[in-house]
Amino acid sequence: GAGVSQSPSNKVTEKGKDVELRCDPISGHTALYWYRQSLGQGLEFLIYFQGNSAPDKSGLPSDRFSAERTGGSVSTLTIQRTQQEDSAVYLCASSWGGGGTDTQYFGPGTRLTVL
Amino acid sequence: KNEVEQSPQNLTAQEGEFITINCSYSVGISALHWLQQHPGGGIVSLFMLSSGKKKHGRLIATINIQEKHSSLHITASHPRDSAVYICAVSGNDMRFGAGTRLTVKP
């Protein structure tokens, strides 16, 4: 079947605007993860969903960041009042089970540029 | 000090050489993951392990839970192995190493 998909693939926005990033996980995967990779830096954990619940929101960088998952499937990551330091590639991954103990399948990412 | 340390940061090898990348971590974990990221960005999970050793083709991953250390080995390296290799540990979240950039020359 299809892998993890993300949309849009690229997003250019102006500072102060809100953006929504979407992730479609592999069908049947109960766990969904959001990560961020800033230019020249490593991967950073943002949030993890088990079903529709997010047991751990500690990775979200600020209260401008929020995420939700509905129907145990699609997830959206929303960044309000974007700042230039939000520019990064946002990656989504999914796995059958949660707790980081199953293989994760990564999407292609959304490249966000905040001007 | 980062909770997940990888070495070396950069590695250049000749085709056919045996490659080792090391990962040490300082937190409790449920599992350790080795990821591969090719130029252009796509990330692929190579291994997930919580004990012992796993082998897939020319790639071998080992973990020593007591020493909090893992190694990724590539036998008979090939230019197509050129990529960034990332170690990550999972518990309630995921912590990532900075990555090892491997270049294999023909």
Short mmCIF file of C-alpha atoms in Angstrom, two decimals:
data_model
loop_
_atom_site.label_atom_id
_atom_site.label_comp_id
_atom_site.label_asym_id
_atom_site.label_seq_id
_atom_site.Cartn_x
_atom_site.Cartn_y
_atom_site.Cartn_z
CA GLY A 1 0.00 0.00 0.00
CA ALA A 2 0.93 3.66 0.00
CA GLY A 3 3.54 4.98 2.36
CA VAL A 4 3.31 8.00 4.62
CA SER A 5 2.33 11.10 2.69
CA GLN A 6 2.66 14.74 3.67
CA SER A 7 1.27 17.91 2.20
CA PRO A 8 2.21 20.40 1.05
CA SER A 9 5.70 19.35 0.00
CA ASN A 10 6.82 22.96 0.12
CA LYS A 11 5.31 25.96 1.88
CA VAL A 12 6.55 29.52 1.74
CA THR A 13 4.84 31.93 4.09
CA GLU A 14 5.29 35.36 5.52
CA LYS A 15 6.27 35.94 9.12
CA GLY A 16 3.20 36.17 11.32
CA LYS A 17 0.95 33.96 9.18
CA ASP A 18 -0.49 30.65 10.35
CA VAL A 19 0.32 27.41 8.53
CA GLU A 20 -1.14 23.91 8.59
CA LEU A 21 0.88 20.86 7.68
CA ARG A 22 -0.81 17.55 6.98
CA CYS A 23 0.29 13.95 7.45
CA ASP A 24 -1.45 10.83 6.14
CA PRO A 25 0.01 7.80 7.89
CA ILE A 26 0.09 4.25 6.59
CA SER A 27 -3.35 2.72 6.96
CA GLY A 28 -3.67 0.82 10.23
CA HIS A 29 -0.71 2.44 11.94
CA THR A 30 -1.79 3.51 15.42
CA ALA A 31 1.25 5.64 16.26
CA LEU A 32 2.13 8.90 14.53
CA TYR A 33 5.15 11.13 15.13
CA TRP A 34 6.08 14.67 14.11
CA TYR A 35 9.71 15.74 13.84
CA ARG A 36 11.55 18.85 12.69
CA GLN A 37 14.88 19.12 10.91
CA SER A 38 16.30 22.62 10.74
CA LEU A 39 18.97 23.49 8.19
CA GLY A 40 22.30 22.14 9.30
CA GLN A 41 20.85 20.64 12.46
CA GLY A 42 19.72 17.25 13.54
CA LEU A 43 16.27 15.82 13.91
CA GLU A 44 14.09 17.09 16.74
CA PHE A 45 11.08 15.30 18.22
CA LEU A 46 7.92 17.41 18.36
CA ILE A 47 4.95 15.24 19.33
CA TYR A 48 3.70 11.67 19.33
CA PHE A 49 0.13 10.37 18.94
CA GLN A 50 -1.14 6.99 20.04
CA GLY A 51 -4.51 6.78 18.34
CA ASN A 52 -5.98 10.27 18.67
CA SER A 53 -4.25 11.02 21.96
CA ALA A 54 -0.94 12.75 22.45
CA PRO A 55 0.65 11.34 25.62
CA ASP A 56 3.71 13.54 25.20
CA LYS A 57 3.54 17.16 24.03
CA SER A 58 6.79 18.17 25.66
CA GLY A 59 8.65 18.48 22.37
CA LEU A 60 6.52 21.27 20.96
CA PRO A 61 8.84 24.32 20.89
CA SER A 62 6.26 26.88 21.97
CA ASP A 63 2.54 27.44 22.44
CA ARG A 64 2.39 28.61 18.83
CA PHE A 65 2.66 24.95 17.85
CA SER A 66 -0.29 22.57 18.12
CA ALA A 67 -1.21 19.26 16.59
CA GLU A 68 -4.24 17.08 16.35
CA ARG A 69 -5.13 13.70 14.98
CA THR A 70 -8.64 12.66 14.07
CA GLY A 71 -10.14 9.24 13.42
CA GLY A 72 -6.84 7.64 14.34
CA SER A 73 -5.55 8.60 10.91
CA VAL A 74 -4.73 12.02 9.45
CA SER A 75 -2.81 14.50 11.58
CA THR A 76 -2.31 18.22 11.20
CA LEU A 77 0.47 20.30 12.72
CA THR A 78 -0.45 23.97 13.04
CA ILE A 79 2.02 26.76 13.57
CA GLN A 80 0.49 30.09 14.49
CA ARG A 81 2.16 33.46 13.96
CA THR A 82 5.11 31.88 12.18
CA GLN A 83 8.61 33.14 12.87
CA GLN A 84 11.74 32.84 10.73
CA GLU A 85 13.21 30.32 13.17
CA ASP A 86 10.30 28.00 12.32
CA SER A 87 11.83 27.45 8.88
CA ALA A 88 12.68 23.76 8.66
CA VAL A 89 11.65 20.46 7.15
CA TYR A 90 8.77 18.98 9.11
CA LEU A 91 8.69 15.19 8.99
CA CYS A 92 5.96 12.79 9.93
CA ALA A 93 6.39 9.09 10.68
CA SER A 94 4.01 6.31 11.59
CA SER A 95 4.29 2.85 13.08
CA TRP A 96 2.01 -0.07 13.97
CA GLY A 97 2.49 0.31 17.67
CA GLY A 98 3.60 3.14 19.88
CA GLY A 99 6.18 3.81 22.53
CA GLY A 100 8.96 3.91 19.96
CA THR A 101 9.22 0.12 19.91
CA ASP A 102 8.09 -0.44 16.33
CA THR A 103 9.79 0.46 13.06
CA GLN A 104 8.83 3.94 11.96
CA TYR A 105 8.05 4.79 8.36
CA PHE A 106 8.86 8.35 7.40
CA GLY A 107 7.06 10.67 5.03
CA PRO A 108 8.91 12.86 2.53
CA GLY A 109 8.53 15.96 4.68
CA THR A 110 7.19 19.48 4.25
CA ARG A 111 9.80 22.16 3.69
CA LEU A 112 8.58 25.32 5.42
CA THR A 113 10.19 28.65 4.63
CA VAL A 114 9.16 31.69 6.64
CA LEU A 115 10.15 34.95 5.00
CA LYS B 1 26.60 16.91 26.49
CA ASN B 2 24.08 15.43 24.06
CA GLU B 3 22.11 12.46 25.28
CA VAL B 4 22.91 10.63 22.02
CA GLU B 5 26.46 10.88 20.73
CA GLN B 6 27.57 9.55 17.37
CA SER B 7 31.04 9.10 15.97
CA PRO B 8 32.59 9.83 13.65
CA GLN B 9 30.81 12.96 12.44
CA ASN B 10 32.17 12.47 8.92
CA LEU B 11 33.61 9.36 7.32
CA THR B 12 35.15 8.83 3.91
CA ALA B 13 35.90 5.32 2.71
CA GLN B 14 36.99 3.53 -0.41
CA GLU B 15 34.60 1.13 -2.06
CA GLY B 16 34.84 -2.28 -0.46
CA GLU B 17 35.98 -1.10 2.96
CA PHE B 18 34.37 -2.20 6.21
CA ILE B 19 32.60 0.71 7.92
CA THR B 20 31.73 1.18 11.58
CA ILE B 21 29.63 3.98 13.03
CA ASN B 22 29.24 4.24 16.79
CA CYS B 23 26.44 5.53 18.98
CA SER B 24 26.45 6.08 22.74
CA TYR B 25 23.49 7.22 24.78
CA SER B 26 22.96 8.32 28.35
CA VAL B 27 19.21 7.92 28.87
CA GLY B 28 16.96 4.95 29.49
CA ILE B 29 15.50 3.61 26.29
CA SER B 30 12.84 1.27 24.96
CA ALA B 31 14.68 0.75 21.67
CA LEU B 32 17.46 2.12 19.50
CA HIS B 33 16.96 2.97 15.85
CA TRP B 34 19.40 3.38 12.97
CA LEU B 35 18.14 5.62 10.18
CA GLN B 36 19.53 6.44 6.75
CA GLN B 37 19.03 9.81 5.06
CA HIS B 38 20.08 10.22 1.46
CA PRO B 39 20.78 13.59 -0.18
CA GLY B 40 17.35 14.94 -1.05
CA GLY B 41 16.13 14.12 2.41
CA GLY B 42 14.19 10.88 2.48
CA ILE B 43 14.63 8.96 5.74
CA VAL B 44 14.53 5.19 5.90
CA SER B 45 14.59 3.08 9.03
CA LEU B 46 17.38 0.51 8.79
CA PHE B 47 17.13 -1.21 12.15
CA MET B 48 15.24 -1.09 15.39
CA LEU B 49 16.78 -3.08 18.20
CA SER B 50 16.53 -3.44 21.94
CA SER B 51 19.13 -6.17 22.43
CA GLY B 52 21.72 -8.22 20.62
CA LYS B 53 22.39 -8.01 16.94
CA LYS B 54 20.48 -7.68 13.67
CA LYS B 55 21.66 -8.21 10.11
CA HIS B 56 20.15 -7.11 6.84
CA GLY B 57 22.18 -7.72 3.74
CA ARG B 58 25.52 -5.97 4.15
CA LEU B 59 24.37 -4.04 7.21
CA ILE B 60 24.78 -5.23 10.79
CA ALA B 61 23.63 -3.43 13.94
CA THR B 62 24.59 -4.35 17.47
CA ILE B 63 23.62 -2.98 20.84
CA ASN B 64 25.08 -3.39 24.32
CA ILE B 65 22.42 -2.31 26.78
CA GLN B 66 24.72 -2.42 29.81
CA GLU B 67 27.28 -0.17 28.14
CA LYS B 68 24.61 1.99 26.44
CA HIS B 69 26.37 1.64 23.12
CA SER B 70 25.42 0.58 19.61
CA SER B 71 27.35 0.12 16.40
CA LEU B 72 26.30 0.06 12.77
CA HIS B 73 28.58 -1.88 10.45
CA ILE B 74 28.58 -1.87 6.66
CA THR B 75 30.50 -4.66 4.97
CA ALA B 76 31.87 -4.32 1.42
CA SER B 77 30.84 -0.66 1.25
CA HIS B 78 29.59 0.75 -2.04
CA PRO B 79 29.16 4.32 -3.32
CA ARG B 80 25.39 3.91 -3.04
CA ASP B 81 25.87 3.59 0.74
CA SER B 82 26.84 7.28 0.78
CA ALA B 83 24.31 8.95 3.06
CA VAL B 84 23.85 10.36 6.55
CA TYR B 85 23.35 7.66 9.17
CA ILE B 86 21.42 8.69 12.26
CA CYS B 87 21.17 6.95 15.60
CA ALA B 88 18.01 7.55 17.62
CA VAL B 89 16.74 6.25 20.94
CA SER B 90 13.11 5.93 21.89
CA GLY B 91 11.39 6.02 25.21
CA ASN B 92 8.52 8.41 25.75
CA ASP B 93 9.95 10.47 22.90
CA MET B 94 12.76 10.14 20.39
CA ARG B 95 16.26 11.54 20.89
CA PHE B 96 18.52 11.78 17.87
CA GLY B 97 22.25 11.80 17.33
CA ALA B 98 23.73 14.46 15.09
CA GLY B 99 24.33 11.96 12.30
CA THR B 100 27.37 10.54 10.54
CA ARG B 101 27.96 11.64 6.96
CA LEU B 102 29.40 8.71 5.03
CA THR B 103 30.99 9.10 1.63
CA VAL B 104 32.11 5.98 -0.19
CA LYS B 105 34.42 6.64 -3.12
CA PRO B 106 34.66 4.29 -6.11
#
